[in-house]
CSV table of C-alpha atoms in Angstrom, one decimal:
chain,number,residue,atom,x,y,z
A,133,MET,CA,-157.0,-61.0,-39.6
A,134,ASN,CA,-157.8,-63.2,-36.8
A,135,LYS,CA,-154.2,-63.0,-35.6
A,136,LEU,CA,-154.3,-59.2,-35.7
A,137,LEU,CA,-157.7,-59.1,-33.7
A,138,ASN,CA,-156.4,-61.5,-31.2
A,139,ARG,CA,-153.2,-59.3,-30.6
A,140,ILE,CA,-155.5,-56.1,-30.3
A,141,TYR,CA,-157.9,-58.0,-27.9
A,142,LYS,CA,-154.9,-59.0,-25.7
A,143,LYS,CA,-153.7,-55.4,-25.5
A,144,LEU,CA,-157.1,-54.0,-24.8
A,145,ARG,CA,-157.5,-56.8,-22.1
A,146,PHE,CA,-154.1,-56.1,-20.6
A,147,SER,CA,-154.8,-52.2,-20.3
A,148,SER,CA,-158.1,-53.0,-18.7
A,149,ILE,CA,-156.6,-55.2,-16.0
A,150,LEU,CA,-153.9,-52.7,-15.2
A,151,PHE,CA,-156.6,-49.8,-15.1
A,152,LYS,CA,-158.4,-51.8,-12.7
A,153,LYS,CA,-155.1,-52.0,-10.5
A,154,LEU,CA,-154.7,-48.3,-10.9
A,155,VAL,CA,-158.1,-47.7,-9.6
A,156,THR,CA,-157.8,-50.3,-6.7
A,157,GLN,CA,-154.1,-49.9,-5.8
A,158,ASN,CA,-153.5,-49.0,-2.1
A,159,PHE,CA,-150.1,-46.9,-1.8
A,160,LYS,CA,-148.4,-47.3,1.4
A,161,THR,CA,-145.3,-46.2,2.9
A,162,HIS,CA,-143.7,-47.9,5.7
A,163,ASN,CA,-140.1,-48.5,7.4
A,164,GLU,CA,-138.9,-50.8,4.6
A,165,GLY,CA,-140.2,-48.8,1.7
A,166,PHE,CA,-143.3,-48.4,-0.3
A,167,SER,CA,-145.9,-50.6,-1.9
A,168,TYR,CA,-148.5,-50.1,-4.7
A,169,LEU,CA,-150.2,-53.6,-4.3
A,170,SER,CA,-153.9,-53.4,-4.6
A,171,ASP,CA,-155.5,-54.9,-1.4
A,172,SER,CA,-156.4,-58.2,-3.1
A,173,ASP,CA,-152.8,-58.9,-3.5
A,174,VAL,CA,-151.6,-57.8,0.1
A,175,ARG,CA,-152.8,-61.0,1.5
A,176,LEU,CA,-150.8,-63.3,-1.0
A,177,LYS,CA,-147.8,-61.0,-0.3
A,178,ASP,CA,-147.9,-61.7,3.3
A,179,LEU,CA,-148.1,-65.2,3.0
A,180,LEU,CA,-145.2,-65.4,0.4
A,181,ASP,CA,-142.9,-63.4,2.8
A,182,LYS,CA,-143.3,-66.0,5.4
A,183,ARG,CA,-140.1,-68.1,4.9
A,184,ASN,CA,-140.3,-70.6,7.7
A,185,VAL,CA,-143.5,-72.7,8.5
A,186,GLU,CA,-143.7,-75.2,11.3
A,187,LYS,CA,-144.8,-78.7,10.6
A,188,SER,CA,-147.9,-77.9,12.8
A,189,GLU,CA,-148.7,-74.9,10.6
A,190,ALA,CA,-148.3,-76.5,7.3
A,191,ALA,CA,-151.7,-77.8,6.6
A,192,GLN,CA,-153.4,-74.3,7.5
A,193,TYR,CA,-150.7,-72.3,5.8
A,194,HIS,CA,-151.5,-74.5,2.5
A,195,ARG,CA,-155.2,-73.7,2.7
A,196,ASP,CA,-154.4,-69.9,3.2
A,197,LEU,CA,-152.0,-69.8,0.6
A,198,SER,CA,-154.1,-71.8,-2.0
A,199,ASN,CA,-156.9,-69.5,-1.4
A,200,ALA,CA,-154.8,-66.1,-1.7
A,201,LEU,CA,-153.3,-67.5,-4.9
A,202,TYR,CA,-156.5,-68.3,-6.5
A,203,ARG,CA,-158.0,-65.0,-5.5
A,204,SER,CA,-155.1,-62.9,-6.7
A,205,PHE,CA,-154.5,-64.7,-10.0
A,206,ARG,CA,-158.2,-64.5,-10.7
A,207,THR,CA,-158.4,-60.9,-10.2
A,208,SER,CA,-155.2,-60.4,-12.2
A,209,ASP,CA,-156.5,-62.4,-14.9
A,210,ILE,CA,-153.9,-65.0,-15.0
A,211,SER,CA,-155.4,-67.5,-17.1
A,212,TYR,CA,-154.9,-71.3,-17.7
A,213,LYS,CA,-153.5,-70.4,-21.0
A,214,ASP,CA,-150.6,-68.3,-19.2
A,215,ILE,CA,-149.8,-71.2,-16.8
A,216,CYS,CA,-149.8,-73.7,-19.7
A,217,GLU,CA,-147.3,-71.5,-21.7
A,218,ILE,CA,-145.0,-71.2,-18.7
A,219,VAL,CA,-145.1,-75.1,-17.9
A,220,ALA,CA,-144.7,-75.8,-21.6
A,221,GLY,CA,-141.8,-73.5,-21.9
A,222,LYS,CA,-140.1,-75.1,-19.1
A,223,LEU,CA,-140.6,-78.5,-20.5
A,224,VAL,CA,-139.3,-77.3,-23.9
A,225,TYR,CA,-136.2,-75.9,-22.3
A,226,SER,CA,-135.4,-79.2,-20.3
A,227,LYS,CA,-135.6,-81.0,-23.5
A,228,SER,CA,-133.9,-78.6,-26.1
A,229,GLY,CA,-132.0,-76.1,-23.9
A,230,PHE,CA,-133.9,-73.2,-25.5
A,231,THR,CA,-136.8,-71.1,-24.2
A,232,PRO,CA,-139.4,-69.9,-26.7
A,233,ASP,CA,-139.7,-66.1,-26.9
A,234,ALA,CA,-143.1,-66.3,-26.2
A,235,VAL,CA,-142.5,-67.6,-22.5
A,236,GLN,CA,-140.9,-64.4,-21.7
A,237,GLN,CA,-143.7,-62.3,-23.1
A,238,VAL,CA,-146.1,-64.0,-21.0
A,239,LEU,CA,-143.8,-63.4,-17.9
A,240,VAL,CA,-143.6,-59.7,-18.7
A,241,ASP,CA,-147.5,-59.4,-19.0
A,242,ASN,CA,-148.0,-61.2,-15.7
A,243,TYR,CA,-145.3,-59.4,-14.0
A,244,CYS,CA,-147.1,-56.4,-14.8
A,245,LYS,CA,-150.4,-57.4,-13.7
A,246,THR,CA,-149.3,-58.8,-10.3
A,247,ASN,CA,-146.5,-56.3,-9.5
A,248,GLY,CA,-144.0,-59.2,-9.2
A,249,LEU,CA,-146.2,-61.6,-7.4
A,250,PHE,CA,-146.4,-64.2,-10.3
A,251,GLN,CA,-142.7,-64.4,-10.9
A,252,GLU,CA,-142.1,-64.7,-7.0
A,253,VAL,CA,-144.6,-67.6,-6.8
A,254,LEU,CA,-143.0,-69.6,-9.8
A,255,PHE,CA,-139.5,-69.0,-8.1
A,256,ASP,CA,-140.6,-70.3,-4.9
A,257,PHE,CA,-142.2,-73.2,-6.4
A,258,MET,CA,-139.3,-74.1,-8.6
A,259,ASN,CA,-136.2,-73.3,-6.9
A,260,ARG,CA,-136.5,-72.8,-3.0
A,261,GLU,CA,-135.5,-75.6,-0.7
A,262,PRO,CA,-135.6,-75.3,3.2
A,263,ASP,CA,-132.7,-75.2,5.7
A,264,GLN,CA,-129.8,-74.9,2.9
A,265,ASN,CA,-126.4,-73.2,3.6
A,266,TYR,CA,-125.3,-71.2,0.6
A,267,ILE,CA,-121.9,-70.1,1.9
A,268,VAL,CA,-119.3,-71.1,-0.7
A,269,GLU,CA,-116.1,-72.1,0.8
A,270,GLY,CA,-112.7,-70.9,-1.0
A,271,LYS,CA,-110.1,-68.3,-0.9
A,272,SER,CA,-111.6,-64.8,-1.9
A,273,ILE,CA,-109.8,-62.4,-4.1
A,274,PHE,CA,-110.5,-59.8,-1.4
A,275,GLY,CA,-108.8,-61.6,1.4
A,276,ASN,CA,-110.1,-62.9,4.4
A,277,ILE,CA,-113.8,-62.6,4.7
A,278,ASN,CA,-116.1,-63.7,7.2
A,279,GLU,CA,-119.8,-64.8,7.2
A,280,ASP,CA,-121.1,-61.8,9.0
A,281,GLU,CA,-119.7,-59.7,6.1
A,282,ILE,CA,-121.6,-61.9,3.6
A,283,LEU,CA,-124.7,-62.0,5.5
A,284,LYS,CA,-124.6,-58.1,6.1
A,285,ALA,CA,-124.3,-57.5,2.0
A,286,ALA,CA,-127.0,-60.0,1.4
A,287,ASN,CA,-129.4,-58.5,4.0
A,288,GLU,CA,-128.7,-55.1,2.2
A,289,VAL,CA,-129.5,-56.5,-1.0
A,290,GLN,CA,-132.8,-58.0,0.2
A,291,ARG,CA,-133.9,-54.8,2.0
A,292,SER,CA,-132.9,-52.1,-0.7
A,293,GLY,CA,-132.0,-54.2,-3.8
A,294,TYR,CA,-128.5,-53.1,-3.9
A,295,SER,CA,-125.2,-53.2,-1.8
A,296,LYS,CA,-122.0,-51.6,-2.4
A,297,ILE,CA,-119.7,-54.3,-1.0
A,298,PRO,CA,-116.8,-52.7,1.1
A,299,PHE,CA,-114.1,-54.3,-0.8
A,300,THR,CA,-112.6,-53.2,-4.3
A,301,LEU,CA,-110.8,-55.1,-6.9
A,302,PRO,CA,-106.9,-55.2,-6.7
A,303,THR,CA,-105.4,-52.2,-8.8
A,304,GLU,CA,-103.2,-54.7,-10.9
A,305,LYS,CA,-106.0,-56.8,-11.7
A,306,ILE,CA,-108.2,-53.8,-12.8
A,307,ASN,CA,-105.2,-52.6,-15.1
A,308,GLU,CA,-104.8,-56.1,-16.6
A,309,LEU,CA,-108.4,-56.0,-17.7
A,310,VAL,CA,-108.6,-52.6,-19.0
A,311,SER,CA,-105.4,-53.1,-21.2
A,312,TRP,CA,-106.7,-56.6,-22.5
A,313,SER,CA,-110.2,-54.8,-23.1
A,314,LYS,CA,-108.7,-52.5,-25.6
A,315,ASN,CA,-107.8,-55.1,-28.0
A,316,LEU,CA,-111.1,-56.9,-28.1
A,317,ASP,CA,-113.9,-56.9,-31.1
A,318,TYR,CA,-117.0,-55.5,-29.9
A,319,THR,CA,-120.5,-55.3,-30.8
A,320,ILE,CA,-121.2,-51.4,-31.6
A,321,ILE,CA,-124.5,-50.2,-30.3
A,322,ASP,CA,-126.4,-47.0,-30.7
A,323,ASP,CA,-129.9,-45.7,-31.3
A,324,SER,CA,-128.9,-44.3,-34.8
A,325,LEU,CA,-128.1,-48.0,-36.2
A,326,ASN,CA,-131.8,-49.1,-35.5
A,327,GLY,CA,-130.9,-52.4,-34.3
A,328,LYS,CA,-128.4,-53.2,-37.0
A,329,TYR,CA,-125.4,-53.6,-34.7
A,330,PHE,CA,-122.0,-54.3,-36.1
A,331,LYS,CA,-118.6,-55.6,-34.9
A,332,SER,CA,-115.7,-53.7,-34.7
A,333,LYS,CA,-112.6,-52.7,-32.6
A,334,VAL,CA,-113.1,-49.4,-30.6
A,335,ASP,CA,-111.4,-46.3,-32.0
A,336,PHE,CA,-110.8,-44.3,-28.7
A,337,GLU,CA,-109.7,-41.3,-30.6
A,338,ASN,CA,-112.9,-41.1,-32.5
A,339,ILE,CA,-116.0,-42.1,-30.8
A,340,GLN,CA,-119.4,-42.2,-32.6
A,341,TYR,CA,-121.5,-44.5,-30.9
A,342,ALA,CA,-122.9,-44.9,-27.1
A,343,LYS,CA,-121.9,-48.5,-26.4
A,344,ALA,CA,-119.3,-51.2,-27.3
A,345,SER,CA,-120.2,-54.7,-25.8
A,346,ALA,CA,-117.7,-57.5,-25.5
A,347,SER,CA,-118.7,-61.2,-26.5
A,348,GLU,CA,-119.5,-63.5,-23.8
A,349,ASP,CA,-117.3,-66.0,-25.4
A,350,ASP,CA,-114.2,-63.6,-25.1
A,351,LEU,CA,-115.1,-63.1,-21.4
A,352,LYS,CA,-115.7,-66.7,-20.6
A,353,ASN,CA,-112.2,-67.5,-22.1
A,354,ASN,CA,-110.3,-64.9,-19.8
A,355,ASN,CA,-109.3,-66.7,-16.6
A,356,LEU,CA,-109.0,-63.5,-14.6
A,357,VAL,CA,-112.7,-62.5,-15.6
A,358,MET,CA,-114.0,-65.8,-14.3
A,359,LYS,CA,-112.0,-65.6,-11.2
A,360,ILE,CA,-113.5,-62.4,-10.2
A,361,CYS,CA,-117.0,-63.2,-11.2
A,362,LEU,CA,-117.0,-66.7,-9.3
A,363,ASP,CA,-115.3,-65.2,-6.3
A,364,PRO,CA,-116.7,-67.2,-3.1
A,365,PHE,CA,-117.6,-63.8,-1.4
A,366,LEU,CA,-119.7,-62.8,-4.4
A,367,VAL,CA,-121.5,-66.2,-5.0
A,368,SER,CA,-122.1,-66.6,-1.3
A,369,VAL,CA,-123.9,-63.3,-1.1
A,370,ILE,CA,-125.8,-63.8,-4.1
A,371,GLN,CA,-126.9,-67.6,-3.2
A,372,SER,CA,-127.8,-66.2,0.5
A,373,VAL,CA,-130.3,-63.6,-1.1
A,374,LEU,CA,-131.9,-65.9,-3.5
A,375,GLY,CA,-131.9,-68.9,-1.3
A,376,SER,CA,-130.7,-71.2,-4.0
A,377,LYS,CA,-127.6,-72.4,-5.7
A,378,VAL,CA,-126.7,-70.1,-8.8
A,379,ASP,CA,-124.7,-70.2,-11.9
A,380,ILE,CA,-123.5,-67.4,-14.3
A,381,LEU,CA,-126.7,-66.9,-16.4
A,382,HIS,CA,-125.0,-64.0,-18.6
A,383,LEU,CA,-121.7,-62.5,-18.7
A,384,ALA,CA,-121.2,-58.9,-20.0
A,385,MET,CA,-118.6,-56.2,-20.4
A,386,TRP,CA,-119.1,-53.0,-22.3
A,387,TRP,CA,-117.7,-49.4,-22.8
A,388,SER,CA,-120.1,-46.7,-22.6
A,389,PHE,CA,-119.2,-43.4,-24.3
A,390,ASN,CA,-120.0,-39.6,-24.4
A,391,ILE,CA,-122.0,-38.9,-27.4
A,392,GLY,CA,-123.8,-35.9,-26.2
A,393,LYS,CA,-127.2,-37.2,-25.4
A,394,PRO,CA,-128.9,-40.1,-23.6
A,395,SER,CA,-129.3,-43.6,-25.4
A,396,SER,CA,-132.1,-45.9,-25.3
A,397,GLU,CA,-130.2,-48.7,-26.7
A,398,ALA,CA,-127.5,-48.1,-24.0
A,399,ALA,CA,-130.1,-48.5,-21.3
A,400,GLN,CA,-129.9,-44.7,-20.3
A,401,TYR,CA,-133.7,-44.5,-19.6
A,402,PHE,CA,-135.3,-46.0,-16.6
A,403,HIS,CA,-136.6,-49.7,-17.0
A,404,TYR,CA,-136.5,-53.0,-14.9
A,405,ASP,CA,-135.0,-56.3,-16.1
A,406,LEU,CA,-136.7,-59.6,-16.4
A,407,ASP,CA,-133.8,-61.8,-17.2
A,408,SER,CA,-135.2,-64.9,-15.3
A,409,LEU,CA,-137.7,-65.6,-12.6
A,410,ARG,CA,-135.0,-64.4,-9.9
A,411,TRP,CA,-131.5,-63.3,-10.6
A,412,LEU,CA,-128.9,-60.8,-9.3
A,413,LYS,CA,-126.3,-58.8,-11.2
A,414,VAL,CA,-122.9,-57.8,-10.1
A,415,PHE,CA,-121.5,-54.2,-11.5
A,416,ILE,CA,-117.7,-54.1,-11.5
A,417,TYR,CA,-116.5,-50.5,-12.2
A,418,LEU,CA,-113.2,-51.0,-14.1
A,419,THR,CA,-112.9,-47.1,-14.5
A,420,ASP,CA,-113.5,-44.4,-12.3
A,421,VAL,CA,-117.1,-43.5,-12.2
A,422,GLY,CA,-118.3,-40.3,-10.7
A,423,PRO,CA,-121.4,-38.3,-11.4
A,424,ASN,CA,-120.3,-37.3,-15.0
A,425,ASN,CA,-118.9,-40.7,-15.9
A,426,GLY,CA,-122.3,-42.8,-16.4
A,427,PRO,CA,-122.9,-44.1,-12.9
A,428,HIS,CA,-125.5,-46.6,-12.4
A,429,ILE,CA,-128.8,-45.3,-11.0
A,430,ALA,CA,-131.6,-47.0,-9.2
A,431,ILE,CA,-134.6,-46.5,-7.0
A,432,PRO,CA,-133.8,-48.8,-4.1
A,433,GLY,CA,-136.8,-50.6,-2.7
A,434,SER,CA,-138.6,-50.7,-6.2
A,435,HIS,CA,-137.6,-54.5,-6.6
A,436,LYS,CA,-140.0,-55.6,-3.8
A,437,LEU,CA,-143.4,-57.1,-4.5
A,438,GLY,CA,-145.9,-54.3,-5.0
A,439,GLY,CA,-142.7,-51.8,-5.5
A,440,LYS,CA,-143.8,-50.2,-8.9
A,441,ASN,CA,-146.7,-48.0,-9.8
A,442,TYR,CA,-149.3,-49.6,-12.1
A,443,LYS,CA,-149.2,-46.4,-14.3
A,444,LEU,CA,-145.8,-47.2,-15.2
A,445,LEU,CA,-146.2,-50.8,-15.5
A,446,ARG,CA,-148.9,-50.3,-18.2
A,447,LYS,CA,-145.9,-49.7,-20.3
A,448,ARG,CA,-145.0,-53.1,-20.0
A,449,TYR,CA,-141.2,-53.5,-20.9
A,450,ASN,CA,-140.7,-50.0,-22.6
A,451,ARG,CA,-138.3,-47.4,-21.3
A,452,VAL,CA,-139.4,-44.6,-18.8
A,453,THR,CA,-138.2,-41.0,-18.8
A,454,ASP,CA,-137.0,-39.3,-15.9
A,455,GLN,CA,-139.9,-36.9,-16.0
A,456,GLU,CA,-142.4,-39.8,-15.9
A,457,MET,CA,-140.4,-41.6,-13.0
A,458,SER,CA,-140.4,-38.6,-10.8
A,459,THR,CA,-144.0,-38.0,-11.5
A,460,GLU,CA,-145.5,-41.5,-10.8
A,461,GLN,CA,-142.9,-43.4,-8.8
A,462,SER,CA,-142.3,-42.9,-5.2
A,463,GLY,CA,-138.7,-43.6,-3.8
A,464,GLU,CA,-135.4,-41.8,-3.9
A,465,VAL,CA,-133.3,-42.0,-6.7
A,466,VAL,CA,-129.7,-43.2,-6.0
A,467,GLU,CA,-126.4,-42.9,-8.1
A,468,PHE,CA,-123.7,-45.3,-7.4
A,469,HIS,CA,-120.3,-43.7,-7.6
A,470,GLY,CA,-116.8,-45.4,-7.1
A,471,LYS,CA,-113.3,-45.6,-8.1
A,472,ALA,CA,-112.2,-48.2,-10.3
A,473,GLY,CA,-112.5,-51.7,-8.5
A,474,THR,CA,-115.9,-50.6,-6.9
A,475,ILE,CA,-118.4,-53.5,-6.8
A,476,ILE,CA,-122.2,-53.3,-6.4
A,477,ILE,CA,-124.5,-56.1,-6.2
A,478,GLY,CA,-128.0,-55.4,-7.4
A,479,ASP,CA,-131.5,-56.9,-7.9
A,480,THR,CA,-132.3,-55.2,-11.2
A,481,ARG,CA,-136.1,-55.8,-10.9
A,482,CYS,CA,-135.5,-52.3,-9.3
A,483,TRP,CA,-136.1,-49.4,-11.7
A,484,HIS,CA,-132.8,-48.5,-12.9
A,485,LYS,CA,-130.7,-47.0,-15.7
A,486,GLY,CA,-127.1,-46.2,-16.6
A,487,LYS,CA,-126.6,-42.3,-16.4
A,488,GLU,CA,-125.5,-40.7,-19.7
A,489,VAL,CA,-121.8,-40.2,-20.0
A,490,MET,CA,-120.9,-36.6,-20.1
A,491,GLU,CA,-117.1,-37.0,-19.5
A,492,GLY,CA,-114.6,-39.8,-20.3
A,493,ASN,CA,-115.5,-43.3,-21.0
A,494,ARG,CA,-116.9,-46.1,-18.4
A,495,LEU,CA,-115.9,-49.7,-18.8
A,496,ILE,CA,-118.0,-52.1,-16.5
A,497,LEU,CA,-117.8,-55.9,-16.1
A,498,GLN,CA,-121.4,-57.4,-15.2
A,499,PRO,CA,-122.2,-61.2,-14.5
A,500,THR,CA,-125.6,-62.0,-13.9
A,501,PHE,CA,-126.5,-65.0,-11.5
A,502,ALA,CA,-129.5,-67.3,-11.4
A,503,PRO,CA,-130.4,-70.6,-10.3
A,504,SER,CA,-131.6,-71.7,-13.8
A,505,MET,CA,-130.5,-71.0,-17.3
A,506,PHE,CA,-134.3,-71.0,-18.2
A,507,LEU,CA,-134.5,-67.8,-19.9
A,508,LYS,CA,-130.8,-67.5,-21.2
A,509,LYS,CA,-131.4,-68.9,-24.8
A,510,LEU,CA,-134.6,-67.5,-26.5
A,511,VAL,CA,-135.8,-68.9,-29.7
């Protein structure tokens, strides 16, 4: 009974904090997008946005940042218990290689209550170092790449959340991966299965389910997959955006199929990800993706601090319908189309989804990069 009452109290407390944010949120549009941050959080965001601080400014910056953190966390109901949960979770991960599931639940709640500020503070605290070069040396699969092209893509990701890079995967490599993919065993995923997924090869002549997901082990054991995912150009862009060395946090590849309706299990409703404190995903189309082939859809700019309406954040981590998104969220919805070989780097803190497949089948390869494996293995 006490556990139930405690759970109810937490939900009511969460709803109360988000309601206060709704009342006080100060929606603004500007040249770089939009912001739903309440006035009490704007000061902290401005201080976090400052990347370079002179030695002579450091003491004053520390005082200002400390005060802004205290005010923002207090008004957002970030508790000592929350901080202890995160610190303990990181210590447990450091000792065991596993992160307790409760840690992510705390991160989700506090992401919502601060519109991303909480995670940004933790990421800066744990990962950023000044004056580092994140350009990776080595021959790219895309040919000769210069630093200007890397920084152009990185700046685009920082600004809008996405960059469709100006290079495509060579045709022979696409064909090799598609041919290989058709012989794998997949985890079959569909809303009708109620979470009871099963392993099977895909019968492409008799499609019944929304999604078939390859195993991470199969992908890691394919040299071509790893060569593509760890290409110096891609890694250089990602490290330049995050300001930190990165590794592959997750590695995924899946087929999406036309089953006549959108699927929540196949992520075909709007949502945002919370894979780590900060991360980036690479979407590599291995089939042609037009308007009817299930393109990736996103609202660029909604990855930024304050980029989400608190009305939608009240739903925590639940899916959001197109109607709710069009009614409550500012920003233009963008579809990413492209021929097989198209590569998109995305910050999936943005509201995003996969569009329902209405024609053909879609195959996509998706590595996720992050500076830490902190949330990779949940228990």
